[in-house]
Short mmCIF file of C-alpha atoms in Angstrom, two decimals:
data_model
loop_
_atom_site.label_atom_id
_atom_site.label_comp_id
_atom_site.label_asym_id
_atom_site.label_seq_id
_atom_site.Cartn_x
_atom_site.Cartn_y
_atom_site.Cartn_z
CA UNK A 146 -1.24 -20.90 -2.17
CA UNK A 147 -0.83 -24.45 -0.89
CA UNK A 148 -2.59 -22.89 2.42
CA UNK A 149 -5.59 -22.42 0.28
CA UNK A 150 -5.35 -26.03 -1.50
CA UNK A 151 -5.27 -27.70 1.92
CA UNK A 152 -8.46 -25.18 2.98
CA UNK A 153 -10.27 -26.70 -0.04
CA UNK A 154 -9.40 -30.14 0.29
CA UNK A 155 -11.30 -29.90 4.23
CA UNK A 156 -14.25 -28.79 2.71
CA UNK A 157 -14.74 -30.77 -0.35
CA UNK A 158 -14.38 -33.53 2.42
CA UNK A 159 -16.18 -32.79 4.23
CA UNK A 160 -19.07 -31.74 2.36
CA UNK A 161 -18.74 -35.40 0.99
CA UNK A 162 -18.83 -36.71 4.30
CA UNK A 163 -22.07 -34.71 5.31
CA UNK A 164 -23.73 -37.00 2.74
CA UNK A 165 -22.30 -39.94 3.89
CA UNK A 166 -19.71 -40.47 1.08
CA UNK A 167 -16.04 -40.27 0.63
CA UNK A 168 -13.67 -38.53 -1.62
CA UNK A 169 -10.01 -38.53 -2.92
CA UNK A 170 -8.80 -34.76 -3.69
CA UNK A 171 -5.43 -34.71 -5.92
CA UNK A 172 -4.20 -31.27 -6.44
CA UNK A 173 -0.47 -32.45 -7.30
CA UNK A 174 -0.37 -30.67 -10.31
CA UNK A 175 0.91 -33.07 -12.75
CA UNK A 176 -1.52 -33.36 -15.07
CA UNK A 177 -3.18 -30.28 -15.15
CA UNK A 178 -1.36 -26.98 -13.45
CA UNK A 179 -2.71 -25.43 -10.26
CA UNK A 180 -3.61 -21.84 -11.69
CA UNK A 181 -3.14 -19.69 -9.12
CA UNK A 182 -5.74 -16.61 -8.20
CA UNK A 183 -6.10 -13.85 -10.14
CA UNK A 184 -4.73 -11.25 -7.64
CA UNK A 185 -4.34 -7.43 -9.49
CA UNK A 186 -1.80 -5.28 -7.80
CA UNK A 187 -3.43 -2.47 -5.78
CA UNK A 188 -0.59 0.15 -7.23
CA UNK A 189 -1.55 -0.73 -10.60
CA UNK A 190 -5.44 -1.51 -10.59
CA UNK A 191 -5.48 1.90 -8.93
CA UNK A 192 -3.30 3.55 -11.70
CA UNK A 193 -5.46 2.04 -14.41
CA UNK A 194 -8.58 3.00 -12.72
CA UNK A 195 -7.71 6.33 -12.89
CA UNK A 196 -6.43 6.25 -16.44
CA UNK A 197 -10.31 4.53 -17.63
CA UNK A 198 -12.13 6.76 -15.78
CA UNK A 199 -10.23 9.77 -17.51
CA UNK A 200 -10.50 7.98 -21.12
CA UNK A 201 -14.44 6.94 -20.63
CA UNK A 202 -15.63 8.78 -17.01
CA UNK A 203 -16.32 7.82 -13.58
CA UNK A 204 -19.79 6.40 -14.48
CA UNK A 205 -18.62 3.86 -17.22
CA UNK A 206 -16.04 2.44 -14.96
CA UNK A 207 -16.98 -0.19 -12.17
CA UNK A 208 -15.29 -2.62 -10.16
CA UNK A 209 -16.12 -6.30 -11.37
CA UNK A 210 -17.45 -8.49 -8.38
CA UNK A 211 -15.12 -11.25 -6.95
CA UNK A 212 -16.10 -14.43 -8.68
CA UNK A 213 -14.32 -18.17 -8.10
CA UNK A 214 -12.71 -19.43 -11.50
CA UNK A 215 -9.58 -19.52 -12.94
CA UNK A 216 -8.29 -17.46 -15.77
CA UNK A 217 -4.79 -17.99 -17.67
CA UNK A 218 -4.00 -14.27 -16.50
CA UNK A 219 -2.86 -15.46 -13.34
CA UNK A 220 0.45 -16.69 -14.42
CA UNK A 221 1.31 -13.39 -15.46
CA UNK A 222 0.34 -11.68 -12.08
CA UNK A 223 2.23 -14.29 -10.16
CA UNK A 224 5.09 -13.04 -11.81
CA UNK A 225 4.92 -9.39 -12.59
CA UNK A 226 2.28 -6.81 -10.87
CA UNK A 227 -0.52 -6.16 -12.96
CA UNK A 228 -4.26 -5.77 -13.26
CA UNK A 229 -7.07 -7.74 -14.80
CA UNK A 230 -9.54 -5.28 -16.55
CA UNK A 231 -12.80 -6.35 -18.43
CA UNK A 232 -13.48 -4.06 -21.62
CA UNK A 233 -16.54 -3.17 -22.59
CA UNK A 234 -18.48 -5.99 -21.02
CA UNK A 235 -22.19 -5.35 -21.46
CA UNK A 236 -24.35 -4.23 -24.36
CA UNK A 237 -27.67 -5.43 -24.46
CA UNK A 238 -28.47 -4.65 -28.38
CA UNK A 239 -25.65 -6.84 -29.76
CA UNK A 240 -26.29 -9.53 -27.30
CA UNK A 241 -23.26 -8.79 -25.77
CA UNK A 242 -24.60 -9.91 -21.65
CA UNK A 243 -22.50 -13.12 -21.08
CA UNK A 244 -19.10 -13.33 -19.48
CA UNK A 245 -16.23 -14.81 -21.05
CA UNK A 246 -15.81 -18.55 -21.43
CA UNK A 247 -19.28 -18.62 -22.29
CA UNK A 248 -20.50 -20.19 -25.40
CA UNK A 249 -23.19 -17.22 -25.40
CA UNK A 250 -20.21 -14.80 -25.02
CA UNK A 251 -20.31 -12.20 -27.85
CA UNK A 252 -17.47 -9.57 -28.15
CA UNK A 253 -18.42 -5.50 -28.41
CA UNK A 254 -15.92 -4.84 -30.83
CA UNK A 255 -16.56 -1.27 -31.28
CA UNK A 256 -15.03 -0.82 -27.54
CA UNK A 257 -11.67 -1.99 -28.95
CA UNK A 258 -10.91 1.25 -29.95
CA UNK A 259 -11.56 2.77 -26.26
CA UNK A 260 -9.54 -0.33 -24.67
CA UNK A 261 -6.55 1.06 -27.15
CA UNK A 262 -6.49 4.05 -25.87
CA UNK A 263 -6.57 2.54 -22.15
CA UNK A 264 -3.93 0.59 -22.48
CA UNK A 265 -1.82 3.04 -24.52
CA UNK A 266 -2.14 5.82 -21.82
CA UNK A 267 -1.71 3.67 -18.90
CA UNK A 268 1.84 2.57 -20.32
CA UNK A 269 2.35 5.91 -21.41
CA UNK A 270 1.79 7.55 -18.14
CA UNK A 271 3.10 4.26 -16.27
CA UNK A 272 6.29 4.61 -18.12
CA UNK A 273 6.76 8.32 -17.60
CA UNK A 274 6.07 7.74 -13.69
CA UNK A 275 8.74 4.97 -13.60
CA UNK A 276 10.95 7.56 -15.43
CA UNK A 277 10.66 10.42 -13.52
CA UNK A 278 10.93 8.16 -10.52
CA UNK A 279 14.49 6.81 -11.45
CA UNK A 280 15.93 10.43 -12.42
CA UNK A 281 14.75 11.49 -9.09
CA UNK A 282 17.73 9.10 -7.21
CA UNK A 283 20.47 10.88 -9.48
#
């Protein structure tokens, strides 16, 4: 991570110095944390792609588009593999067409019920995996 800090520290200098100014970057941390990226787990992105695209099919699933920003979610992945999924992100006749952290961001809450049943049989089936797995080394 620190390779990436000292990657953005060059260019936020240097883009400063293109116009002829000068800049201090402090990314020690101390007052605010460093979140890390968001970085899902290929094992388990993959597992819970299947899982949606069983609960809602193929064409209602797609792959969000890499964006810079920092989300809270990152902790967790640092620590334990996981996935980031967005639920039910669009629908134009609530008004529901801004990302999260928006102030225009309004939540689809009839999709809760789907994203329920996502998470439910992703554990489910992630937990039976596991399970099987183990018993398979007796």
């Amino acid at each position: 991570m620190f390779k990436r800090v000292n990657v953005l520290c060059q260019v936020i200098e240097g883009q400063a110095a293109v116009h002829r100014c000068t800049c201090e970057v402090n990314f020690t941390g101390t007052e605010h944390p460093i979140i890390p990226p968001t970085v899902n787990d290929a094992r388990i992105y993959e597992h819970v792609r299947r899982v949606s695209i069983d609960i809602v099919g193929e064409g209602n699933v797609e792959l969000a588009p890499i964006f810079m920003g920092s989300e809270d979610f990152a902790f967790y992945l640092d620590k334990v593999p996981g996935s980031f999924l967005f639920l039910g992100m669009r629908n134009e006749k609530i008004g529901s067409i801004y990302l999260p952290h928006s102030p225009y961001y309004t939540i689809d809450e009839d999709v809760f019920p789907i994203g329920a049943s996502i998470y439910a049989v992703f554990a489910h089936s992630y937990l039976s995996n596991s399970t099987r797995n183990l018993n398979s080394y007796d």
